[in-house]
Structure formats: C-alpha cells, structure tokens
Tab-separated table of C-alpha atoms and ligand atoms in Angstrom:
chain	number	residue	atom	x	y	z
A	480	MET	CA	51.800	69.989	17.802
A	481	LYS	CA	49.162	68.708	15.395
A	482	ARG	CA	46.448	71.025	14.174
A	483	LEU	CA	43.172	69.326	13.272
A	484	ASN	CA	39.873	70.577	11.932
A	485	THR	CA	36.645	68.569	12.073
A	486	THR	CA	35.732	69.870	8.615
A	487	SER	CA	38.712	68.128	7.056
A	488	PRO	CA	37.956	64.836	5.249
A	489	GLN	CA	41.061	63.424	6.971
A	490	PHE	CA	39.858	64.411	10.448
A	491	ALA	CA	39.010	60.901	11.688
A	492	THR	CA	42.361	59.489	10.534
A	493	GLU	CA	44.292	62.435	11.936
A	494	LEU	CA	42.521	62.198	15.298
A	495	LYS	CA	43.283	58.495	15.459
A	496	ALA	CA	46.966	59.258	14.867
A	497	VAL	CA	47.031	61.834	17.687
A	498	LEU	CA	45.314	59.372	20.040
A	499	ALA	CA	47.632	56.534	19.027
A	500	ARG	CA	50.784	58.610	19.489
A	501	ARG	CA	50.917	58.083	23.252
A	502	GLY	CA	49.825	54.464	23.092
A	503	GLU	CA	52.763	53.748	20.779
A	504	GLN	CA	55.159	55.345	23.229
A	505	SER	CA	53.944	53.326	26.194
A	506	GLY	CA	53.838	50.120	24.107
A	507	SER	CA	57.548	50.460	23.430
A	508	VAL	CA	58.414	50.007	27.112
A	509	ALA	CA	56.570	46.681	27.490
A	510	GLU	CA	59.641	44.501	26.854
A	511	PRO	CA	62.138	46.346	29.076
A	512	VAL	CA	59.530	46.397	31.841
A	513	ARG	CA	58.920	42.645	31.484
A	514	ALA	CA	62.663	42.026	31.835
A	515	ILE	CA	62.949	44.245	34.930
A	516	LEU	CA	59.980	42.569	36.629
A	517	ALA	CA	61.363	39.091	35.922
A	518	ASP	CA	64.745	40.112	37.280
A	519	VAL	CA	63.252	41.544	40.476
A	520	GLN	CA	61.307	38.315	40.966
A	521	LYS	CA	64.489	36.315	40.510
A	522	ARG	CA	67.147	38.379	42.279
A	523	GLY	CA	65.092	40.495	44.700
A	524	ASP	CA	67.028	43.188	46.588
A	525	GLU	CA	70.132	42.724	44.469
A	526	ALA	CA	68.174	43.605	41.320
A	527	LEU	CA	66.633	46.631	43.082
A	528	CYS	CA	70.081	47.923	43.980
A	529	ASP	CA	71.380	47.406	40.421
A	530	TYR	CA	68.465	49.216	38.765
A	531	THR	CA	68.585	52.040	41.294
A	532	GLU	CA	72.239	52.565	40.475
A	533	ARG	CA	71.531	52.425	36.737
A	534	PHE	CA	68.416	54.636	36.548
A	535	ASP	CA	68.673	56.854	39.623
A	536	ARG	CA	72.464	57.060	39.904
A	537	LEU	CA	72.387	55.854	43.495
A	538	ALA	CA	74.534	53.001	44.816
A	539	LEU	CA	72.772	51.173	47.651
A	540	THR	CA	73.161	48.038	49.718
A	541	PRO	CA	69.968	46.108	50.536
A	542	ASP	CA	69.875	47.440	54.094
A	543	GLN	CA	69.773	50.997	52.695
A	544	LEU	CA	66.696	50.475	50.512
A	545	ARG	CA	64.398	51.576	53.305
A	546	ILE	CA	64.581	55.198	54.405
A	547	SER	CA	65.111	55.209	58.152
A	548	GLU	CA	62.738	57.024	60.483
A	549	ALA	CA	65.576	59.340	61.527
A	550	GLU	CA	66.224	60.282	57.880
A	551	ILE	CA	62.524	60.950	57.329
A	552	ARG	CA	62.376	63.149	60.409
A	553	GLU	CA	65.601	65.023	59.762
A	554	THR	CA	64.747	65.671	56.105
A	555	ALA	CA	61.163	66.710	56.858
A	556	ASP	CA	62.380	69.117	59.546
A	557	ARG	CA	63.954	71.234	56.798
A	558	VAL	CA	60.549	72.256	55.387
A	559	ALA	CA	59.662	75.918	55.946
A	560	PRO	CA	56.668	76.589	58.236
A	561	GLU	CA	54.533	78.256	55.530
A	562	THR	CA	55.120	75.293	53.214
A	563	LYS	CA	54.035	72.937	56.010
A	564	GLU	CA	50.878	75.025	56.401
A	565	ALA	CA	50.131	74.808	52.678
A	566	LEU	CA	50.615	71.039	52.817
A	567	ALA	CA	48.365	70.790	55.861
A	568	LEU	CA	45.616	72.752	54.097
A	569	ALA	CA	45.853	70.466	51.061
A	570	ALA	CA	45.794	67.383	53.321
A	571	GLU	CA	42.748	68.599	55.212
A	572	ARG	CA	40.793	69.195	52.002
A	573	ILE	CA	41.850	65.885	50.445
A	574	ARG	CA	41.001	63.967	53.610
A	575	ALA	CA	37.563	65.609	53.861
A	576	PHE	CA	36.677	64.750	50.261
A	577	HIS	CA	37.746	61.136	50.704
A	578	GLU	CA	35.919	60.785	54.018
A	579	ALA	CA	32.770	61.851	52.187
A	580	GLN	CA	33.286	58.875	49.842
A	581	LEU	CA	33.120	56.219	52.565
A	582	PRO	CA	30.410	53.778	51.509
A	583	ARG	CA	27.804	52.167	53.757
A	584	ASP	CA	27.427	48.453	54.413
A	585	LEU	CA	24.197	46.730	53.345
A	586	ASP	CA	22.180	44.659	55.816
A	587	TYR	CA	18.516	43.928	55.217
A	588	THR	CA	15.990	41.102	55.269
A	589	ASP	CA	14.126	40.646	52.020
A	590	ASP	CA	10.532	39.538	51.373
A	591	ALA	CA	11.541	35.848	51.331
A	592	GLY	CA	13.033	36.218	54.809
A	593	LEU	CA	16.693	36.022	53.756
A	594	ARG	CA	19.050	38.382	55.524
A	595	LEU	CA	21.409	39.856	52.926
A	596	GLY	CA	24.494	41.847	53.590
A	597	MET	CA	27.489	43.482	52.022
A	598	ARG	CA	30.383	44.570	54.184
A	599	TRP	CA	33.266	46.796	53.106
A	600	THR	CA	36.677	45.903	54.510
A	601	ALA	CA	40.027	47.556	53.991
A	602	LEU	CA	43.037	45.992	52.310
A	603	ASP	CA	45.692	44.626	54.648
A	604	ALA	CA	48.579	46.170	52.710
A	605	ALA	CA	48.776	48.805	49.991
A	606	GLY	CA	51.808	49.873	47.970
A	607	LEU	CA	51.915	53.590	47.233
A	608	TYR	CA	53.970	54.708	44.254
A	609	VAL	CA	55.075	58.312	44.442
A	610	PRO	CA	56.825	59.510	41.292
A	611	GLY	CA	60.149	61.248	41.562
A	612	GLY	CA	62.185	60.988	38.376
A	613	LYS	CA	61.739	64.377	36.709
A	614	ALA	CA	59.972	66.180	39.556
A	615	ALA	CA	59.148	65.523	43.205
A	616	TYR	CA	55.471	65.005	44.070
A	617	PRO	CA	54.631	65.649	47.736
A	618	SER	CA	51.058	66.222	46.587
A	619	SER	CA	50.979	62.636	45.275
A	620	VAL	CA	51.982	61.367	48.731
A	621	LEU	CA	48.807	62.981	50.087
A	622	MET	CA	46.686	61.746	47.185
A	623	ASN	CA	47.898	58.170	47.678
A	624	ALA	CA	48.110	57.921	51.441
A	625	LEU	CA	45.067	59.845	52.662
A	626	PRO	CA	42.409	57.721	50.925
A	627	ALA	CA	44.223	54.591	52.117
A	628	HIS	CA	44.251	55.960	55.637
A	629	VAL	CA	40.582	56.947	55.488
A	630	ALA	CA	39.737	53.442	54.235
A	631	GLY	CA	41.596	51.890	57.174
A	632	VAL	CA	44.458	50.068	55.398
A	633	ARG	CA	46.751	48.522	58.016
A	634	ARG	CA	50.095	48.636	56.221
A	635	LEU	CA	51.211	51.327	53.781
A	636	ALA	CA	54.488	50.772	51.926
A	637	MET	CA	55.627	53.718	49.858
A	638	CYS	CA	58.209	53.738	47.055
A	639	VAL	CA	59.738	56.942	45.752
A	640	PRO	CA	62.820	57.238	43.561
A	641	THR	CA	65.465	59.607	44.875
A	642	PRO	CA	67.643	60.468	41.847
A	643	ASP	CA	71.277	60.976	42.881
A	644	GLY	CA	70.257	60.026	46.413
A	645	VAL	CA	68.519	63.319	47.128
A	646	LEU	CA	65.554	63.023	49.504
A	647	ASN	CA	62.900	65.653	48.949
A	648	PRO	CA	62.053	67.318	52.280
A	649	LEU	CA	58.421	67.999	51.397
A	650	VAL	CA	57.872	64.412	50.237
A	651	MET	CA	59.180	63.256	53.612
A	652	GLU	CA	57.022	65.817	55.437
A	653	ALA	CA	53.943	64.683	53.483
A	654	ALA	CA	54.677	61.074	54.435
A	655	ARG	CA	55.105	62.081	58.063
A	656	LEU	CA	51.843	64.040	57.972
A	657	CYS	CA	50.045	60.952	56.663
A	658	GLY	CA	51.716	58.586	59.115
A	659	VAL	CA	53.604	56.661	56.425
A	660	THR	CA	56.787	55.234	57.912
A	661	GLU	CA	57.660	52.365	55.564
A	662	ILE	CA	59.354	54.164	52.658
A	663	TYR	CA	61.759	52.715	50.088
A	664	ARG	CA	64.040	54.863	47.910
A	665	ILE	CA	63.307	53.005	44.690
A	666	GLY	CA	61.274	53.837	41.619
A	667	GLY	CA	60.204	52.698	38.193
A	668	ALA	CA	59.239	49.173	37.173
A	669	GLN	CA	61.598	47.701	39.770
A	670	ALA	CA	59.673	49.371	42.601
A	671	VAL	CA	56.389	48.056	41.239
A	672	GLY	CA	57.955	44.578	40.978
A	673	ALA	CA	59.190	44.746	44.577
A	674	LEU	CA	55.764	45.739	45.880
A	675	ALA	CA	54.031	43.075	43.808
A	676	TYR	CA	56.304	40.071	44.354
A	677	GLY	CA	58.213	41.069	47.479
A	678	THR	CA	61.966	40.801	47.959
A	679	GLN	CA	64.190	39.781	50.866
A	680	SER	CA	63.614	43.148	52.528
A	681	ILE	CA	60.256	44.309	51.146
A	682	ALA	CA	57.086	42.383	51.957
A	683	PRO	CA	54.585	42.195	49.084
A	684	VAL	CA	51.368	44.218	49.174
A	685	ASP	CA	47.827	43.457	48.031
A	686	ARG	CA	47.319	46.424	45.729
A	687	ILE	CA	49.650	48.971	44.129
A	688	VAL	CA	48.354	52.467	43.526
A	689	GLY	CA	49.731	55.747	42.323
A	690	PRO	CA	50.891	57.607	39.261
A	691	GLY	CA	54.159	57.351	37.400
A	692	ASN	CA	55.836	57.544	34.042
A	693	ALA	CA	55.369	55.079	31.172
A	694	PHE	CA	57.602	52.467	32.912
A	695	VAL	CA	55.588	52.600	36.108
A	696	ALA	CA	52.248	52.524	34.293
A	697	GLU	CA	53.313	49.542	32.171
A	698	ALA	CA	54.716	47.697	35.196
A	699	LYS	CA	51.425	48.126	37.037
A	700	ARG	CA	49.607	46.793	33.992
A	701	GLN	CA	51.889	43.738	33.901
A	702	VAL	CA	51.633	42.852	37.618
A	703	PHE	CA	47.859	43.229	37.621
A	704	GLY	CA	46.284	39.909	38.529
A	705	HIS	CA	49.088	39.017	40.877
A	706	VAL	CA	48.152	42.107	42.871
A	707	GLY	CA	45.425	44.673	42.378
A	708	ILE	CA	46.110	48.086	40.877
A	709	ASP	CA	44.117	51.289	40.932
A	710	SER	CA	44.238	52.346	37.281
A	711	ILE	CA	46.783	53.151	34.627
A	712	ALA	CA	47.841	56.623	35.783
A	713	GLY	CA	50.666	57.352	33.369
A	714	PRO	CA	52.010	60.542	31.783
A	715	SER	CA	49.580	63.406	32.368
A	716	GLU	CA	47.027	64.774	29.939
A	717	VAL	CA	44.744	67.753	29.680
A	718	VAL	CA	42.073	68.680	27.183
A	719	VAL	CA	41.063	72.345	27.384
A	720	VAL	CA	37.769	73.345	25.792
A	721	ALA	CA	37.837	77.117	25.475
A	722	ASP	CA	35.966	79.868	23.671
A	723	GLY	CA	37.448	83.065	22.267
A	724	SER	CA	36.655	85.118	25.364
A	725	ASN	CA	39.453	83.467	27.322
A	726	ASP	CA	42.860	85.009	27.831
A	727	PRO	CA	45.040	83.062	25.363
A	728	ARG	CA	48.031	83.335	27.701
A	729	LEU	CA	46.174	81.646	30.566
A	730	VAL	CA	45.045	78.852	28.254
A	731	ALA	CA	48.613	78.454	26.981
A	732	ILE	CA	49.882	78.214	30.565
A	733	ASP	CA	47.268	75.557	31.376
A	734	LEU	CA	48.445	73.511	28.387
A	735	LEU	CA	52.056	73.878	29.504
A	736	ALA	CA	51.126	72.913	33.062
A	737	GLN	CA	50.595	69.364	31.840
A	738	ALA	CA	53.338	69.442	29.201
A	739	GLU	CA	55.972	70.295	31.810
A	740	HIS	CA	55.350	66.982	33.618
A	741	ASP	CA	56.837	64.702	31.001
A	742	GLU	CA	57.912	64.598	27.350
A	743	GLN	CA	55.101	62.082	26.943
A	744	ALA	CA	52.420	64.270	28.547
A	745	GLN	CA	49.638	65.417	26.222
A	746	SER	CA	47.964	68.829	26.081
A	747	VAL	CA	45.076	69.490	23.720
A	748	LEU	CA	43.064	72.619	22.957
A	749	ILE	CA	39.567	72.308	21.491
A	750	THR	CA	37.943	75.498	20.283
A	751	GLN	CA	35.503	76.812	17.704
A	752	ASP	CA	37.536	79.981	17.242
A	753	GLU	CA	40.456	79.612	14.801
A	754	ALA	CA	41.879	83.056	15.478
A	755	PHE	CA	41.841	82.303	19.217
A	756	ALA	CA	43.655	79.010	18.563
A	757	ASP	CA	46.374	80.974	16.729
A	758	ARG	CA	46.734	83.321	19.693
A	759	VAL	CA	47.042	80.380	22.114
A	760	ILE	CA	49.678	78.697	19.934
A	761	ALA	CA	51.657	81.937	19.803
A	762	ALA	CA	51.319	82.337	23.589
A	763	VAL	CA	52.646	78.804	24.124
A	764	GLU	CA	55.761	79.747	22.155
A	765	GLU	CA	56.124	82.936	24.147
A	766	GLU	CA	55.833	81.151	27.517
A	767	LEU	CA	58.260	78.457	26.435
A	768	LYS	CA	60.936	81.155	26.166
A	769	THR	CA	60.990	81.549	29.953
A	770	LEU	CA	59.474	78.384	31.435
A	771	PRO	CA	62.138	76.657	33.547
A	772	ARG	CA	61.013	73.215	32.353
A	773	ALA	CA	60.751	74.351	28.722
A	774	LYS	CA	62.846	71.467	27.431
A	775	ILE	CA	60.385	68.840	28.662
A	776	ALA	CA	57.313	70.963	27.907
A	777	ARG	CA	58.396	71.726	24.321
A	778	ARG	CA	59.023	68.053	23.543
A	779	SER	CA	55.595	67.159	24.921
A	780	TRP	CA	53.841	70.003	23.061
A	781	GLU	CA	55.603	69.300	19.774
A	782	ASP	CA	55.277	65.503	19.870
A	783	CYS	CA	51.962	64.937	21.617
A	784	GLY	CA	50.127	68.303	21.682
A	785	ALA	CA	47.131	69.074	19.489
A	786	VAL	CA	44.728	71.868	18.615
A	787	VAL	CA	41.324	70.799	17.326
A	788	ILE	CA	38.994	73.251	15.609
A	789	VAL	CA	35.345	72.254	15.929
A	790	ARG	CA	32.070	73.682	14.600
A	791	SER	CA	29.934	73.460	17.727
A	792	GLU	CA	29.950	72.608	21.422
A	793	ASP	CA	28.316	69.273	20.584
A	794	GLU	CA	31.195	68.469	18.264
A	795	ALA	CA	33.666	69.569	20.969
A	796	ALA	CA	32.011	67.150	23.412
A	797	GLU	CA	32.271	64.306	20.886
A	798	VAL	CA	35.995	64.961	20.481
A	799	VAL	CA	36.434	65.108	24.278
A	800	ASN	CA	34.729	61.725	24.584
A	801	GLU	CA	37.133	60.320	21.967
A	802	PHE	CA	40.131	61.573	23.981
A	803	ALA	CA	38.608	60.364	27.277
A	804	PRO	CA	41.167	62.649	28.913
A	805	GLU	CA	42.625	62.420	32.371
A	806	HIS	CA	41.750	66.106	32.919
A	807	LEU	CA	39.204	68.261	31.144
A	808	GLU	CA	39.106	72.025	31.595
A	809	VAL	CA	35.878	73.658	30.462
A	810	LEU	CA	36.502	77.371	29.946
A	811	LEU	CA	33.104	78.327	28.567
A	812	ASP	CA	30.201	80.508	29.713
A	813	ASP	CA	28.139	77.524	30.829
A	814	PRO	CA	30.643	74.844	31.832
A	815	ARG	CA	28.053	72.727	33.637
A	816	ALA	CA	25.882	72.429	30.533
A	817	PHE	CA	28.935	71.345	28.538
A	818	SER	CA	30.114	68.884	31.165
A	819	ARG	CA	26.765	67.079	31.042
A	820	LYS	CA	27.658	66.032	27.481
A	821	VAL	CA	30.937	64.506	28.624
A	822	ARG	CA	30.823	60.770	29.278
A	823	HIS	CA	34.536	60.031	29.579
A	824	ALA	CA	36.982	62.111	31.611
A	825	GLY	CA	38.969	61.433	34.783
A	826	ALA	CA	38.224	64.832	36.300
A	827	ILE	CA	36.486	67.964	35.044
A	828	PHE	CA	37.499	71.509	35.973
A	829	MET	CA	34.723	73.982	35.402
A	830	GLY	CA	34.939	77.712	35.015
A	831	ARG	CA	37.527	80.205	33.903
A	832	PHE	CA	38.957	80.422	37.421
A	833	CYS	CA	39.336	76.710	37.934
A	834	PRO	CA	42.532	75.590	36.224
A	835	GLU	CA	43.532	71.968	36.563
A	836	ALA	CA	46.281	72.933	39.022
A	837	VAL	CA	43.538	73.499	41.638
A	838	GLY	CA	42.891	69.773	41.463
A	839	ASP	CA	46.580	68.892	41.532
A	840	TYR	CA	46.980	70.347	44.996
A	841	VAL	CA	44.118	71.820	46.937
A	842	GLY	CA	40.730	70.988	45.399
A	843	GLY	CA	40.069	67.829	47.406
A	844	PRO	CA	39.320	65.155	44.762
A	845	ASN	CA	42.198	62.868	43.891
A	846	HIS	CA	44.761	63.855	41.262
A	847	VAL	CA	45.748	60.257	40.525
A	848	LEU	CA	43.603	59.791	37.457
A	849	PRO	CA	43.289	57.380	34.540
A	850	THR	CA	45.308	58.271	31.442
A	851	SER	CA	45.704	56.996	27.842
A	852	ARG	CA	41.933	56.866	27.235
A	853	THR	CA	41.372	54.502	30.166
A	854	ALA	CA	38.837	56.996	31.544
A	855	ARG	CA	36.458	55.117	29.223
A	856	PHE	CA	36.370	52.386	31.879
A	857	ALA	CA	38.432	53.527	34.870
A	858	SER	CA	38.182	56.228	37.519
A	859	GLY	CA	40.519	58.263	39.665
A	860	LEU	CA	42.006	56.987	42.899
A	861	SER	CA	39.522	56.954	45.766
A	862	VAL	CA	38.784	55.185	49.045
A	863	TYR	CA	37.136	52.424	46.982
A	864	ASP	CA	40.590	51.403	45.719
A	865	PHE	CA	41.544	50.490	49.261
A	866	LEU	CA	38.342	48.653	50.088
A	867	LYS	CA	36.724	45.453	48.986
A	868	ARG	CA	33.289	44.003	49.547
A	869	THR	CA	32.171	40.754	51.127
A	870	THR	CA	28.573	39.733	50.697
A	871	SER	CA	26.632	37.532	53.110
A	872	ILE	CA	23.417	35.488	53.040
A	873	GLU	CA	21.709	34.116	56.132
A	874	THR	CA	18.554	32.043	56.089
A	875	ASP	CA	16.554	29.572	58.150
A	876	MET	CA	14.381	26.728	56.823
A	877	GLU	CA	11.472	29.095	56.087
A	878	GLY	CA	13.627	31.222	53.806
A	879	LEU	CA	15.187	28.164	52.200
A	880	LYS	CA	11.736	26.801	51.384
A	881	LYS	CA	10.943	30.015	49.491
A	882	VAL	CA	14.026	30.162	47.261
A	883	GLY	CA	15.585	26.668	47.451
A	884	PRO	CA	13.305	24.853	44.957
A	885	ALA	CA	14.225	27.278	42.175
A	886	GLY	CA	17.889	26.685	43.025
A	887	VAL	CA	17.382	22.933	42.747
A	888	ILE	CA	15.908	23.338	39.234
A	889	LEU	CA	18.779	25.591	38.102
A	890	ALA	CA	21.434	23.260	39.550
A	891	ARG	CA	19.915	20.272	37.694
A	892	GLU	CA	19.822	22.307	34.458
A	893	GLU	CA	23.540	22.940	34.904
A	894	GLY	CA	24.088	19.218	35.471
A	895	LEU	CA	25.526	19.853	38.950
A	896	ASP	CA	23.873	17.187	41.093
A	897	ALA	CA	25.734	17.832	44.334
A	898	HIS	CA	24.603	21.437	44.128
A	899	ALA	CA	20.984	20.327	43.671
A	900	MET	CA	21.264	17.824	46.537
A	901	SER	CA	22.881	20.332	48.863
A	902	LEU	CA	19.611	22.250	48.596
A	903	SER	CA	17.056	19.436	48.180
A	904	GLU	CA	18.377	17.282	51.035
A	905	ARG	CA	18.014	20.219	53.400
A	906	LEU	CA	14.553	21.006	52.050
A	907	LYS	CA	13.557	17.434	52.950
A	908	GLN	CA	14.253	18.247	56.592
A	909	GLY	CA	11.726	21.104	56.579
B	315	NAD	N1	48.120	60.304	35.947
B	315	NAD	C1	48.340	60.820	37.120
B	315	NAD	O1	47.478	60.814	37.993
B	315	NAD	C2	49.688	61.465	37.443
B	315	NAD	C3	49.905	62.190	38.640
B	315	NAD	C4	51.188	62.707	38.910
B	315	NAD	C5	52.200	62.502	37.992
B	315	NAD	N2	51.917	61.815	36.851
B	315	NAD	C6	52.946	61.475	35.893
B	315	NAD	O2	53.925	60.770	36.603
B	315	NAD	C7	55.104	60.813	35.820
B	315	NAD	C8	56.298	61.004	36.702
B	315	NAD	O3	57.400	60.614	35.945
B	315	NAD	P1	58.885	60.749	36.441
B	315	NAD	O4	59.725	60.224	35.352
B	315	NAD	O5	59.090	62.118	36.937
B	315	NAD	O6	58.978	59.821	37.739
B	315	NAD	P2	58.687	58.268	37.978
B	315	NAD	O7	58.959	58.037	39.411
B	315	NAD	O8	57.365	57.863	37.454
B	315	NAD	O9	59.783	57.504	37.117
B	315	NAD	C9	61.124	57.504	37.464
B	315	NAD	C10	61.656	56.110	37.314
B	315	NAD	O10	61.499	55.669	35.960
B	315	NAD	C11	62.451	54.686	35.691
B	315	NAD	N3	63.088	54.911	34.397
B	315	NAD	C12	63.471	56.082	33.845
B	315	NAD	N4	64.063	55.850	32.657
B	315	NAD	C13	64.067	54.511	32.475
B	315	NAD	C14	64.544	53.647	31.437
B	315	NAD	N5	65.105	54.137	30.357
B	315	NAD	N6	64.359	52.332	31.581
B	315	NAD	C15	63.753	51.814	32.675
B	315	NAD	N7	63.290	52.580	33.688
B	315	NAD	C16	63.445	53.908	33.574
B	315	NAD	C17	63.505	54.746	36.768
B	315	NAD	O11	63.413	53.605	37.534
B	315	NAD	C18	63.124	55.963	37.608
B	315	NAD	O12	63.319	55.717	38.982
B	315	NAD	C19	54.910	61.908	34.787
B	315	NAD	O13	54.658	61.279	33.542
B	315	NAD	C20	53.659	62.622	35.248
B	315	NAD	O14	52.928	63.147	34.162
B	315	NAD	C21	50.708	61.282	36.578
B	316	HSO	N1	48.826	66.808	37.087
B	316	HSO	C1	49.252	65.602	37.773
B	316	HSO	C2	48.211	64.520	37.523
B	316	HSO	O1	48.219	64.118	36.266
B	316	HSO	C3	49.340	65.721	39.243
B	316	HSO	C4	50.302	66.718	39.779
B	316	HSO	C5	50.981	66.658	40.940
B	316	HSO	N2	51.692	67.778	41.052
B	316	HSO	C6	51.461	68.521	40.019
B	316	HSO	N3	50.604	67.864	39.239
B	317	ZN	ZN1	50.082	68.537	37.331
C-alpha cells in the first residue's frame, strides 16, 4: 500500500505512479489476448476447447460448450429457497431501476414544417460476460441480463467460465430468473472472441457487455469496432473518502471488499485525519488475519492500495477526480455536498450506512461500472447499452423550400455537385 500526502513535493509524481500501476498490469496482457483472439477467429470451437482446458481445467468437446437446458434446471434447483428469495428481491430492484431509464422517442414538427424523429430500437443480439474465475457472480447475471431484457434485446448469449467444470447453482438460477437460456461454459479472452467473431457453434453478437478480469477487459477493448462494447469494466476499484468519525474497522472492511475481488483490484482511502488513516491501516491488517480471501486481498492492498492524506474536502474531491474511480464511498457528514464536487466516478455511495456492497447486490443501479479511470468518459451498464437510435426526417415541398436553398449553398461549398443537384432539382419542381 502506498501512503501519499498532498503536502509532499513529490505528491503529483507519486499519485501518477499509483494511477499508472493498474494500467501497467492491464497493458501486459495485450499481446496474449491478441494471440487468443486471433486463434479463436482461426480455429473457432477447437480453440475454445483448448483454452478452456488450459485456463479452466475443463476438457470439452464442441458440442459440450453450451450448457444444456436440463443442466441449467437441475443445477438451479439446488438453490435454497431463502437464497432464491434474496435473488428475486435483487432482481426486482435492478429491473425497476432500469425500467426507469427507458428513454422516450422524439417526434415533432418544427417551425419550417419538417417532421423530425428519433426512435430507440433494441439490439438484435447481446453477449453477456459473467465472470467466474476467482469467484462466482450471480449478481452480475442480473446486472447484465435485466437491462438487456428491459431494453427488448431478442437474443442473449451468456458466457461464464466454470473452473474445473463446476456449475454455480445460483448463477444458473439467476440466468433462469432472467430467461437466459443460451449459456456457454467459457471465459476469458476466448469467450469474448467467440461472441465477437462467432465460431462453428456460437453465433456472433452485436455488442458484448459485462465485467471481467484484465484479460476480459483487454479482449473487449480489442474487439471493439467489430462489435460494440459497454465499457472497460475490469478489476474492481473503490475510493473511500472518510472523516475521523467513522469506525476504522468498517472502513477497512469496505477497502477489503474490493481488494478481495482480484489481486489487481484497487482500494484507496482519502482522509484529512492522519491518525484515523493509521487506525484504518491497522484494522486492514487485523481483518486480513481472518478474511477467507486474504491471499487475494493482501496482494491487491499491498500492490495497488493507497492512502492519501489531504488538507481539505476540496483537495479530496480533486484527488477523487484524478482517480475517476469505479466506486466512490463518501463517509462524511454531508455526503451530498461532497458528491457535487465529483465530476468523475462510476457510482457514488453516500452516507455512513451505504457501503458499496449495497450497490453490488440490492441497490438497483448497475454494478458493471467503468474502471481504470475510464469513468472520465464512460458510464456504468444501463438500458442505453442495449439500445441504439435511428433519426428520421420527413418533409414535403413546402418544408424543402424553407431549408433546401441553404443546403444547396453548403453542398456547393463542399464541392459536392450531386448533393447540390439532389436538392436544387427538386426545388425546381416546387
Ligand atoms: N468493473 C465491474 O463492474 C466488475 C464487476 C464484477 C466483477 N469485476 C471484476 O471481474 C473480475 C473477475 O475476475 P475472475 O478472474 O474472477 O473471472 P473472469 O471470468 O473475469 O476471468 C476468468 C478467465 O480469465 C482467463 N485467464 C485467467 N488467467 C489467464 C491467463 N494467464 N492467460 C489468459 N487467460 C487467463 C481464463 O480464461 C478464465 O476463464 C475481477 O477482477 C473483479 O474485480 C468487475
Ligand atoms: N464490486 C463488483 C463491481 O466492481 C461487483 C460485485 C459483484 N459481486 C460482488 N461485487
Ligand atoms: Zn464487489
């Protein structure tokens, strides 16, 4: 863990190093990912089976790539009733939030008499990536599938790695709850390649969404253009802005809640109170003694974690904007006032009783969020990722007479005579 202080003359350089740390890690996977994607394009199912054996220790034949409906049903049936209820509550809240996002079409006639429109239509096919290497993510099934469903996507193809061939019952139950039936037991860059380019047994999709580790995030980046992607939702991050009146143990647990996802996850504490920072650091060590995923969490905390001491809330907000974190927890007396100073963050959690884990499961907003500072220009997964817009213009001769002559002038200025004539020849008929 790096400890930084804004009063230090080296602060800017040190902050840059902390920010670069994760970028360096994801950069190092670019070449292996390129090779995997090329191989999937070339060899299709055969490559998928080889990589699944290599990375997930599961030997498959092409006809076993897809999880059968009977397997989904039988595995999902093993989920305990109270767990199903918890999942249903989460699904209901997530669905409601995403339904509230549905945008309206535009259709109006302007002063010149032109009827202008913009219509939202759903994608035909979306690929949902559900991570599964180091942990199983039933919640990510809901976060991926429900917005797609609300948007009206016709085909949903889900990929989830099943290390050692183990299907997670709650992942299967979440898929069943969301009506997802096309599920492939593959992960990593090879799954992204299959969804993007298609293979003998997997039809390509139009857009790939969902979170994943550095390999998945890099693969999505590389296939972008061939298909759409939502955002780069890689290893998790949290920035916690906290004052000294917080319980240091709770803050430590919140930091570890991201660190336990991945060795490359990043947890950062920003505070004005140095003594409080010391107490949080000590509490992290204490919790690591008993945390079941301590091995992953310690690596993340030691390699990517940071504590930043600032002089004011304004300075804290500036540092937050530099991190542009996936998640921001604001544990201050007036979290709303602080959050108004934040320009870049995937999601903000306000108040001492609103840890980020609320958003992971049961808040309602999506937990698939932009990482690695991409919150500067990207947003979390939403119904908009499954929709696109088509605009329309309709006019008669009266409308054309009002706007056409200006179009003729602009077309001639661009030296595009057929464009000019397409307008002027019609205007002659008026
Ligand atoms: N940003 C978000 O919204 C969000 C949400 C949930 C989870 N996450 C993140 O998702 C990630 C999940 O990671 P995970 O590893 O548990 O599951 P994963 O499914 O993302 O990755 C597992 C796959 O990675 C590939 N892989 C592993 N080692 C490899 C290697 N050496 N070379 C090539 N490929 C390799 C394998 O194909 C394996 O199937 C975590 O980083 C977590 O923080 C992010
Ligand atoms: N914190 C992750 C998003 O970065 C999402 C998640 C799912 N389950 C637990 N956490
Ligand atoms: Zn989480």
